[in-house]
Amino acid sequence: SLALQLIISVFFIMTALVFYQQVSFMKNSNWGFNKDNLLQIEMKVHDRQGLMKAVSQLPMVENIIETDYFTILETTDQMGAVGITDVQWESKPEGYNPTFQVIGVSDNFIDDFGIKIIEGRNFSEEDYPLRGGTQTNKILINETAKKVLGTNDVVGEKINIPTNWFSHNGRGKEEFEIVGVIKDFHTVGLQSATPPLFIKGRKLRSEGAVNYVRVTPGMEKEGIAAINKLIPKYKPDKENELIVRAMNSILNDLSKAEKDLLKLFFTVSLL
């Protein structure tokens, strides 16, 4: 009947409006870091050091930020190798075993990403006594991690984190001292809550697995084109693989499913 058709049409229109609000929210949300003029390079080349040296000499490149495996994940369920459990701290309740996200970054990551430190401090040059001065035994955590740890005066606390190496006694662990708490920023899509995060200091020396390049404002396309032109000289793992992307493009793609559903509901509503 006409009444039923009207009810169905109203339902589709209201649903489309909900999706529109969701997409608009995602588009205009504050991710907690400066995403503009930022390019991501997945270091899928054999000569990482050579590529990054060449990239640093491009006229539009202002800063290079190196990380081990930091990239914006779609959901917390996709943390994979950067998600760990069995973290130990002094006041940890018995039977409590939350999952933390762990990333390693160069010491300019916090400043160049525009992330705010709300307690303590950033890494300093004196914090790198390990492995030839390339790693630190200090660590930064986000606000969510502080809540999970359940400690008010968290700066100066020691935590033990599982490592990637094993011995006959099982998986190794490393002790870190918390030196700072950063304001939460999104490391996963906006559909998921911000996970508790540990940030390790690393001097990667052009060996980062996912690096970032800050370019002159308005020069994102030129930067991507220039880096793509360099890549074949440094032996990419696969030909024609998409290695360089603008951060804004990556974040926009995270809402692609909602945008597709929005188009569908508007189309059905019109019909």
PDB file of C-alpha atoms in Angstrom:
ATOM      1  CA  SER A   1       0.000   0.000   0.000  1.00  0.00           C
ATOM      2  CA  LEU A   2       0.935   3.645  -0.309  1.00  0.00           C
ATOM      3  CA  ALA A   3       1.286   3.967   3.476  1.00  0.00           C
ATOM      4  CA  LEU A   4       3.715   1.025   3.626  1.00  0.00           C
ATOM      5  CA  GLN A   5       5.756   2.470   0.757  1.00  0.00           C
ATOM      6  CA  LEU A   6       5.882   5.791   2.595  1.00  0.00           C
ATOM      7  CA  ILE A   7       7.056   4.123   5.815  1.00  0.00           C
ATOM      8  CA  ILE A   8       9.778   2.214   3.945  1.00  0.00           C
ATOM      9  CA  SER A   9      10.914   5.368   2.161  1.00  0.00           C
ATOM     10  CA  VAL A  10      11.090   7.297   5.445  1.00  0.00           C
ATOM     11  CA  PHE A  11      13.101   4.435   6.962  1.00  0.00           C
ATOM     12  CA  PHE A  12      15.656   4.515   4.146  1.00  0.00           C
ATOM     13  CA  ILE A  13      15.893   8.304   4.257  1.00  0.00           C
ATOM     14  CA  MET A  14      16.428   8.336   8.035  1.00  0.00           C
ATOM     15  CA  THR A  15      19.038   5.574   7.730  1.00  0.00           C
ATOM     16  CA  ALA A  16      20.813   7.504   4.979  1.00  0.00           C
ATOM     17  CA  LEU A  17      20.872  10.593   7.200  1.00  0.00           C
ATOM     18  CA  VAL A  18      22.448   8.576  10.013  1.00  0.00           C
ATOM     19  CA  PHE A  19      25.162   7.350   7.640  1.00  0.00           C
ATOM     20  CA  TYR A  20      25.628  10.901   6.345  1.00  0.00           C
ATOM     21  CA  GLN A  21      26.202  12.131   9.889  1.00  0.00           C
ATOM     22  CA  GLN A  22      28.672   9.279  10.497  1.00  0.00           C
ATOM     23  CA  VAL A  23      30.639  10.031   7.313  1.00  0.00           C
ATOM     24  CA  SER A  24      30.617  13.752   8.103  1.00  0.00           C
ATOM     25  CA  PHE A  25      31.889  13.014  11.620  1.00  0.00           C
ATOM     26  CA  MET A  26      34.709  10.850  10.280  1.00  0.00           C
ATOM     27  CA  LYS A  27      35.649  13.420   7.662  1.00  0.00           C
ATOM     28  CA  ASN A  28      35.859  16.283  10.154  1.00  0.00           C
ATOM     29  CA  SER A  29      37.211  14.452  13.198  1.00  0.00           C
ATOM     30  CA  ASN A  30      40.416  15.452  14.905  1.00  0.00           C
ATOM     31  CA  TRP A  31      42.801  12.496  14.633  1.00  0.00           C
ATOM     32  CA  GLY A  32      45.059  13.921  17.323  1.00  0.00           C
ATOM     33  CA  PHE A  33      48.026  14.566  15.039  1.00  0.00           C
ATOM     34  CA  ASN A  34      48.890  16.830  12.120  1.00  0.00           C
ATOM     35  CA  LYS A  35      47.814  14.797   9.081  1.00  0.00           C
ATOM     36  CA  ASP A  36      48.218  17.560   6.479  1.00  0.00           C
ATOM     37  CA  ASN A  37      51.093  17.505   3.985  1.00  0.00           C
ATOM     38  CA  LEU A  38      52.126  14.123   5.389  1.00  0.00           C
ATOM     39  CA  LEU A  39      53.107  11.233   3.119  1.00  0.00           C
ATOM     40  CA  GLN A  40      53.464   7.605   4.177  1.00  0.00           C
ATOM     41  CA  ILE A  41      56.152   5.439   2.577  1.00  0.00           C
ATOM     42  CA  GLU A  42      55.945   1.678   3.043  1.00  0.00           C
ATOM     43  CA  MET A  43      59.604   0.722   2.787  1.00  0.00           C
ATOM     44  CA  LYS A  44      59.137  -2.183   0.394  1.00  0.00           C
ATOM     45  CA  VAL A  45      62.497  -1.664  -1.297  1.00  0.00           C
ATOM     46  CA  HIS A  46      65.824  -3.469  -0.974  1.00  0.00           C
ATOM     47  CA  ASP A  47      67.862  -0.294  -0.466  1.00  0.00           C
ATOM     48  CA  ARG A  48      65.981   1.589   2.244  1.00  0.00           C
ATOM     49  CA  GLN A  49      68.907   3.775   3.204  1.00  0.00           C
ATOM     50  CA  GLY A  50      69.525   4.854  -0.384  1.00  0.00           C
ATOM     51  CA  LEU A  51      65.872   5.690  -0.960  1.00  0.00           C
ATOM     52  CA  MET A  52      65.497   7.757   2.204  1.00  0.00           C
ATOM     53  CA  LYS A  53      68.688   9.674   1.467  1.00  0.00           C
ATOM     54  CA  ALA A  54      67.358  10.528  -1.993  1.00  0.00           C
ATOM     55  CA  VAL A  55      63.940  11.472  -0.573  1.00  0.00           C
ATOM     56  CA  SER A  56      65.543  13.791   1.991  1.00  0.00           C
ATOM     57  CA  GLN A  57      67.140  15.757  -0.856  1.00  0.00           C
ATOM     58  CA  LEU A  58      63.868  16.481  -2.671  1.00  0.00           C
ATOM     59  CA  PRO A  59      63.090  20.225  -2.608  1.00  0.00           C
ATOM     60  CA  MET A  60      59.562  19.853  -1.193  1.00  0.00           C
ATOM     61  CA  VAL A  61      60.613  17.560   1.707  1.00  0.00           C
ATOM     62  CA  GLU A  62      60.724  19.326   5.085  1.00  0.00           C
ATOM     63  CA  ASN A  63      61.048  16.433   7.560  1.00  0.00           C
ATOM     64  CA  ILE A  64      61.445  12.661   7.601  1.00  0.00           C
ATOM     65  CA  ILE A  65      59.914  10.655  10.453  1.00  0.00           C
ATOM     66  CA  GLU A  66      60.930   7.005  10.734  1.00  0.00           C
ATOM     67  CA  THR A  67      58.943   4.241  12.428  1.00  0.00           C
ATOM     68  CA  ASP A  68      59.202   0.485  12.614  1.00  0.00           C
ATOM     69  CA  TYR A  69      55.609  -0.538  11.810  1.00  0.00           C
ATOM     70  CA  PHE A  70      53.397   2.430  12.654  1.00  0.00           C
ATOM     71  CA  THR A  71      50.464   2.869  10.319  1.00  0.00           C
ATOM     72  CA  ILE A  72      46.797   3.673  10.892  1.00  0.00           C
ATOM     73  CA  LEU A  73      44.979   0.354  11.256  1.00  0.00           C
ATOM     74  CA  GLU A  74      41.375  -0.161  10.249  1.00  0.00           C
ATOM     75  CA  THR A  75      40.324  -1.670  13.597  1.00  0.00           C
ATOM     76  CA  THR A  76      41.878  -2.808  16.867  1.00  0.00           C
ATOM     77  CA  ASP A  77      41.284  -6.392  15.677  1.00  0.00           C
ATOM     78  CA  GLN A  78      43.994  -5.865  13.043  1.00  0.00           C
ATOM     79  CA  MET A  79      46.834  -4.947  15.410  1.00  0.00           C
ATOM     80  CA  GLY A  80      48.698  -8.133  14.536  1.00  0.00           C
ATOM     81  CA  ALA A  81      52.407  -7.954  15.391  1.00  0.00           C
ATOM     82  CA  VAL A  82      52.043  -4.525  17.037  1.00  0.00           C
ATOM     83  CA  GLY A  83      49.567  -5.881  19.614  1.00  0.00           C
ATOM     84  CA  ILE A  84      50.998  -7.571  22.708  1.00  0.00           C
ATOM     85  CA  THR A  85      49.749  -9.124  25.936  1.00  0.00           C
ATOM     86  CA  ASP A  86      51.546 -10.417  29.058  1.00  0.00           C
ATOM     87  CA  VAL A  87      52.803  -6.945  29.969  1.00  0.00           C
ATOM     88  CA  GLN A  88      53.854  -6.811  33.625  1.00  0.00           C
ATOM     89  CA  TRP A  89      53.728  -3.898  36.071  1.00  0.00           C
ATOM     90  CA  GLU A  90      53.816  -3.641  39.849  1.00  0.00           C
ATOM     91  CA  SER A  91      50.118  -3.035  40.561  1.00  0.00           C
ATOM     92  CA  LYS A  92      48.752  -5.338  37.844  1.00  0.00           C
ATOM     93  CA  PRO A  93      45.639  -7.185  39.112  1.00  0.00           C
ATOM     94  CA  GLU A  94      45.764 -10.985  39.052  1.00  0.00           C
ATOM     95  CA  GLY A  95      44.126 -12.473  35.948  1.00  0.00           C
ATOM     96  CA  TYR A  96      44.128  -9.119  34.121  1.00  0.00           C
ATOM     97  CA  ASN A  97      45.792  -9.323  30.695  1.00  0.00           C
ATOM     98  CA  PRO A  98      44.927  -6.401  28.395  1.00  0.00           C
ATOM     99  CA  THR A  99      46.289  -5.977  24.868  1.00  0.00           C
ATOM    100  CA  PHE A 100      48.567  -3.014  24.207  1.00  0.00           C
ATOM    101  CA  GLN A 101      49.672  -1.547  20.902  1.00  0.00           C
ATOM    102  CA  VAL A 102      53.458  -1.086  20.690  1.00  0.00           C
ATOM    103  CA  ILE A 103      55.302   0.991  18.084  1.00  0.00           C
ATOM    104  CA  GLY A 104      58.896   2.114  17.676  1.00  0.00           C
ATOM    105  CA  VAL A 105      59.560   5.615  16.369  1.00  0.00           C
ATOM    106  CA  SER A 106      62.379   8.049  15.728  1.00  0.00           C
ATOM    107  CA  ASP A 107      62.837  10.706  18.399  1.00  0.00           C
ATOM    108  CA  ASN A 108      61.290  13.439  16.217  1.00  0.00           C
ATOM    109  CA  PHE A 109      57.977  11.542  15.910  1.00  0.00           C
ATOM    110  CA  ILE A 110      56.161  13.313  18.758  1.00  0.00           C
ATOM    111  CA  ASP A 111      57.131  16.837  17.692  1.00  0.00           C
ATOM    112  CA  ASP A 112      56.750  16.344  13.937  1.00  0.00           C
ATOM    113  CA  PHE A 113      53.379  14.588  14.237  1.00  0.00           C
ATOM    114  CA  GLY A 114      52.206  17.382  16.540  1.00  0.00           C
ATOM    115  CA  ILE A 115      51.326  15.060  19.440  1.00  0.00           C
ATOM    116  CA  LYS A 116      50.909  16.682  22.852  1.00  0.00           C
ATOM    117  CA  ILE A 117      52.817  15.481  25.920  1.00  0.00           C
ATOM    118  CA  ILE A 118      50.588  15.956  28.957  1.00  0.00           C
ATOM    119  CA  GLU A 119      52.839  14.453  31.655  1.00  0.00           C
ATOM    120  CA  GLY A 120      56.588  13.994  31.911  1.00  0.00           C
ATOM    121  CA  ARG A 121      58.774  14.482  28.852  1.00  0.00           C
ATOM    122  CA  ASN A 122      59.778  13.243  25.409  1.00  0.00           C
ATOM    123  CA  PHE A 123      62.833  11.076  24.707  1.00  0.00           C
ATOM    124  CA  SER A 124      66.237  12.704  25.112  1.00  0.00           C
ATOM    125  CA  GLU A 125      69.644  11.874  23.636  1.00  0.00           C
ATOM    126  CA  GLU A 126      70.752  10.410  26.985  1.00  0.00           C
ATOM    127  CA  ASP A 127      67.980   7.808  26.793  1.00  0.00           C
ATOM    128  CA  TYR A 128      69.751   5.623  24.195  1.00  0.00           C
ATOM    129  CA  PRO A 129      72.258   3.336  25.965  1.00  0.00           C
ATOM    130  CA  LEU A 130      71.178   0.130  24.208  1.00  0.00           C
ATOM    131  CA  ARG A 131      72.378  -1.607  21.043  1.00  0.00           C
ATOM    132  CA  GLY A 132      74.979   0.887  19.968  1.00  0.00           C
ATOM    133  CA  GLY A 133      72.886   3.896  20.883  1.00  0.00           C
ATOM    134  CA  THR A 134      69.925   2.899  18.697  1.00  0.00           C
ATOM    135  CA  GLN A 135      67.377   1.913  21.362  1.00  0.00           C
ATOM    136  CA  THR A 136      66.179   3.355  24.642  1.00  0.00           C
ATOM    137  CA  ASN A 137      65.043   1.770  27.887  1.00  0.00           C
ATOM    138  CA  LYS A 138      62.513   4.593  28.326  1.00  0.00           C
ATOM    139  CA  ILE A 139      58.982   4.574  26.990  1.00  0.00           C
ATOM    140  CA  LEU A 140      56.017   6.883  26.339  1.00  0.00           C
ATOM    141  CA  ILE A 141      52.419   5.830  26.910  1.00  0.00           C
ATOM    142  CA  ASN A 142      49.086   7.347  25.902  1.00  0.00           C
ATOM    143  CA  GLU A 143      46.242   8.432  28.185  1.00  0.00           C
ATOM    144  CA  THR A 144      44.355   5.182  27.590  1.00  0.00           C
ATOM    145  CA  ALA A 145      47.393   3.103  28.613  1.00  0.00           C
ATOM    146  CA  LYS A 146      47.674   5.119  31.828  1.00  0.00           C
ATOM    147  CA  LYS A 147      44.041   4.276  32.643  1.00  0.00           C
ATOM    148  CA  VAL A 148      44.665   0.590  31.898  1.00  0.00           C
ATOM    149  CA  LEU A 149      47.754   0.546  34.128  1.00  0.00           C
ATOM    150  CA  GLY A 150      45.644   2.094  36.887  1.00  0.00           C
ATOM    151  CA  THR A 151      48.447   4.254  38.321  1.00  0.00           C
ATOM    152  CA  ASN A 152      48.027   7.970  38.996  1.00  0.00           C
ATOM    153  CA  ASP A 153      51.723   8.846  39.286  1.00  0.00           C
ATOM    154  CA  VAL A 154      52.757   6.774  36.305  1.00  0.00           C
ATOM    155  CA  VAL A 155      55.900   8.706  35.278  1.00  0.00           C
ATOM    156  CA  GLY A 156      58.898   6.816  36.644  1.00  0.00           C
ATOM    157  CA  GLU A 157      57.040   3.497  36.849  1.00  0.00           C
ATOM    158  CA  LYS A 158      58.709   0.378  35.406  1.00  0.00           C
ATOM    159  CA  ILE A 159      56.973  -2.037  33.042  1.00  0.00           C
ATOM    160  CA  ASN A 160      58.112  -5.296  31.448  1.00  0.00           C
ATOM    161  CA  ILE A 161      57.191  -5.865  27.812  1.00  0.00           C
ATOM    162  CA  PRO A 162      57.574  -9.130  25.827  1.00  0.00           C
ATOM    163  CA  THR A 163      60.249  -9.005  23.128  1.00  0.00           C
ATOM    164  CA  ASN A 164      60.504 -10.582  19.685  1.00  0.00           C
ATOM    165  CA  TRP A 165      63.252 -12.990  20.746  1.00  0.00           C
ATOM    166  CA  PHE A 166      62.933 -16.362  22.469  1.00  0.00           C
ATOM    167  CA  SER A 167      65.251 -18.582  24.470  1.00  0.00           C
ATOM    168  CA  HIS A 168      64.992 -21.980  26.120  1.00  0.00           C
ATOM    169  CA  ASN A 169      63.216 -20.184  28.978  1.00  0.00           C
ATOM    170  CA  GLY A 170      60.553 -18.851  26.628  1.00  0.00           C
ATOM    171  CA  ARG A 171      59.860 -15.384  25.328  1.00  0.00           C
ATOM    172  CA  GLY A 172      62.191 -12.659  26.527  1.00  0.00           C
ATOM    173  CA  LYS A 173      61.100  -9.481  28.285  1.00  0.00           C
ATOM    174  CA  GLU A 174      62.539  -5.986  28.436  1.00  0.00           C
ATOM    175  CA  GLU A 175      62.126  -3.480  31.254  1.00  0.00           C
ATOM    176  CA  PHE A 176      61.220   0.113  30.421  1.00  0.00           C
ATOM    177  CA  GLU A 177      60.783   3.233  32.513  1.00  0.00           C
ATOM    178  CA  ILE A 178      57.796   5.425  31.664  1.00  0.00           C
ATOM    179  CA  VAL A 179      59.045   8.983  31.091  1.00  0.00           C
ATOM    180  CA  GLY A 180      55.980  10.619  29.576  1.00  0.00           C
ATOM    181  CA  VAL A 181      52.258  10.417  28.887  1.00  0.00           C
ATOM    182  CA  ILE A 182      50.935  11.689  25.554  1.00  0.00           C
ATOM    183  CA  LYS A 183      47.444  12.799  24.663  1.00  0.00           C
ATOM    184  CA  ASP A 184      45.487  10.057  22.900  1.00  0.00           C
ATOM    185  CA  PHE A 185      45.669  10.121  19.117  1.00  0.00           C
ATOM    186  CA  HIS A 186      44.008   7.721  16.704  1.00  0.00           C
ATOM    187  CA  THR A 187      46.131   4.772  15.623  1.00  0.00           C
ATOM    188  CA  VAL A 188      43.099   2.839  14.358  1.00  0.00           C
ATOM    189  CA  GLY A 189      39.944   3.810  12.467  1.00  0.00           C
ATOM    190  CA  LEU A 190      37.358   5.986  14.174  1.00  0.00           C
ATOM    191  CA  GLN A 191      34.955   3.037  14.459  1.00  0.00           C
ATOM    192  CA  SER A 192      37.246   1.552  17.147  1.00  0.00           C
ATOM    193  CA  ALA A 193      38.239   2.926  20.524  1.00  0.00           C
ATOM    194  CA  THR A 194      41.815   4.166  20.872  1.00  0.00           C
ATOM    195  CA  PRO A 195      43.914   1.237  22.147  1.00  0.00           C
ATOM    196  CA  PRO A 196      46.383   1.578  25.035  1.00  0.00           C
ATOM    197  CA  LEU A 197      49.677   2.496  23.378  1.00  0.00           C
ATOM    198  CA  PHE A 198      53.369   2.145  24.225  1.00  0.00           C
ATOM    199  CA  ILE A 199      55.889   4.127  22.160  1.00  0.00           C
ATOM    200  CA  LYS A 200      59.498   2.940  22.108  1.00  0.00           C
ATOM    201  CA  GLY A 201      62.302   5.248  21.025  1.00  0.00           C
ATOM    202  CA  ARG A 202      64.312   3.938  18.075  1.00  0.00           C
ATOM    203  CA  LYS A 203      67.135   5.377  16.011  1.00  0.00           C
ATOM    204  CA  LEU A 204      66.269   3.483  12.841  1.00  0.00           C
ATOM    205  CA  ARG A 205      68.954   5.019  10.597  1.00  0.00           C
ATOM    206  CA  SER A 206      66.895   4.672   7.424  1.00  0.00           C
ATOM    207  CA  GLU A 207      65.826   1.145   8.344  1.00  0.00           C
ATOM    208  CA  GLY A 208      62.245   1.996   9.275  1.00  0.00           C
ATOM    209  CA  ALA A 209      59.531  -0.249   7.839  1.00  0.00           C
ATOM    210  CA  VAL A 210      56.938   2.541   7.487  1.00  0.00           C
ATOM    211  CA  ASN A 211      58.293   6.067   7.238  1.00  0.00           C
ATOM    212  CA  TYR A 212      56.661   9.464   6.916  1.00  0.00           C
ATOM    213  CA  VAL A 213      57.612  12.580   4.979  1.00  0.00           C
ATOM    214  CA  ARG A 214      56.338  16.071   5.752  1.00  0.00           C
ATOM    215  CA  VAL A 215      56.269  18.124   2.559  1.00  0.00           C
ATOM    216  CA  THR A 216      55.769  21.811   1.837  1.00  0.00           C
ATOM    217  CA  PRO A 217      52.056  22.733   2.120  1.00  0.00           C
ATOM    218  CA  GLY A 218      50.253  22.215  -1.168  1.00  0.00           C
ATOM    219  CA  MET A 219      52.989  19.923  -2.532  1.00  0.00           C
ATOM    220  CA  GLU A 220      51.540  16.486  -1.687  1.00  0.00           C
ATOM    221  CA  LYS A 221      50.934  15.432  -5.297  1.00  0.00           C
ATOM    222  CA  GLU A 222      54.345  16.697  -6.397  1.00  0.00           C
ATOM    223  CA  GLY A 223      55.982  14.888  -3.484  1.00  0.00           C
ATOM    224  CA  ILE A 224      54.267  11.590  -4.292  1.00  0.00           C
ATOM    225  CA  ALA A 225      55.223  11.897  -7.977  1.00  0.00           C
ATOM    226  CA  ALA A 226      58.860  12.691  -7.132  1.00  0.00           C
ATOM    227  CA  ILE A 227      59.190   9.766  -4.701  1.00  0.00           C
ATOM    228  CA  ASN A 228      57.513   7.371  -7.147  1.00  0.00           C
ATOM    229  CA  LYS A 229      60.058   8.437  -9.745  1.00  0.00           C
ATOM    230  CA  LEU A 230      62.893   7.518  -7.348  1.00  0.00           C
ATOM    231  CA  ILE A 231      61.565   4.132  -6.216  1.00  0.00           C
ATOM    232  CA  PRO A 232      62.607   1.990  -9.255  1.00  0.00           C
ATOM    233  CA  LYS A 233      66.261   2.907  -8.635  1.00  0.00           C
ATOM    234  CA  TYR A 234      66.192   1.273  -5.197  1.00  0.00           C
ATOM    235  CA  LYS A 235      64.897  -2.186  -6.101  1.00  0.00           C
ATOM    236  CA  PRO A 236      61.246  -2.345  -5.017  1.00  0.00           C
ATOM    237  CA  ASP A 237      60.011  -5.725  -3.767  1.00  0.00           C
ATOM    238  CA  LYS A 238      57.276  -5.712  -6.415  1.00  0.00           C
ATOM    239  CA  GLU A 239      56.824  -3.688  -9.566  1.00  0.00           C
ATOM    240  CA  ASN A 240      53.979  -1.156  -9.658  1.00  0.00           C
ATOM    241  CA  GLU A 241      53.097  -1.617  -5.970  1.00  0.00           C
ATOM    242  CA  LEU A 242      51.564   1.401  -4.247  1.00  0.00           C
ATOM    243  CA  ILE A 243      54.261   2.422  -1.766  1.00  0.00           C
ATOM    244  CA  VAL A 244      53.668   6.164  -1.257  1.00  0.00           C
ATOM    245  CA  ARG A 245      50.336   7.629  -0.148  1.00  0.00           C
ATOM    246  CA  ALA A 246      49.107  10.879   1.355  1.00  0.00           C
ATOM    247  CA  MET A 247      47.929  10.451   4.948  1.00  0.00           C
ATOM    248  CA  ASN A 248      44.690  12.280   4.133  1.00  0.00           C
ATOM    249  CA  SER A 249      43.990   9.686   1.418  1.00  0.00           C
ATOM    250  CA  ILE A 250      44.611   6.817   3.860  1.00  0.00           C
ATOM    251  CA  LEU A 251      42.257   8.302   6.447  1.00  0.00           C
ATOM    252  CA  ASN A 252      39.563   8.990   3.856  1.00  0.00           C
ATOM    253  CA  ASP A 253      39.701   5.357   2.730  1.00  0.00           C
ATOM    254  CA  LEU A 254      38.968   4.198   6.270  1.00  0.00           C
ATOM    255  CA  SER A 255      35.430   5.593   5.877  1.00  0.00           C
ATOM    256  CA  LYS A 256      34.935   4.105   2.393  1.00  0.00           C
ATOM    257  CA  ALA A 257      32.497   1.423   3.603  1.00  0.00           C
ATOM    258  CA  GLU A 258      30.267   4.059   5.217  1.00  0.00           C
ATOM    259  CA  LYS A 259      30.437   6.230   2.068  1.00  0.00           C
ATOM    260  CA  ASP A 260      29.425   3.280  -0.135  1.00  0.00           C
ATOM    261  CA  LEU A 261      26.486   2.444   2.132  1.00  0.00           C
ATOM    262  CA  LEU A 262      25.480   6.109   2.149  1.00  0.00           C
ATOM    263  CA  LYS A 263      25.285   6.131  -1.673  1.00  0.00           C
ATOM    264  CA  LEU A 264      23.269   2.893  -1.617  1.00  0.00           C
ATOM    265  CA  PHE A 265      20.703   4.151   0.893  1.00  0.00           C
ATOM    266  CA  PHE A 266      20.262   7.489  -0.892  1.00  0.00           C
ATOM    267  CA  THR A 267      19.779   5.665  -4.208  1.00  0.00           C
ATOM    268  CA  VAL A 268      17.208   3.244  -2.750  1.00  0.00           C
ATOM    269  CA  SER A 269      15.444   6.144  -0.969  1.00  0.00           C
ATOM    270  CA  LEU A 270      15.128   8.069  -4.246  1.00  0.00           C
ATOM    271  CA  LEU A 271      13.833   4.995  -6.071  1.00  0.00           C
TER     272      LEU A 271
END
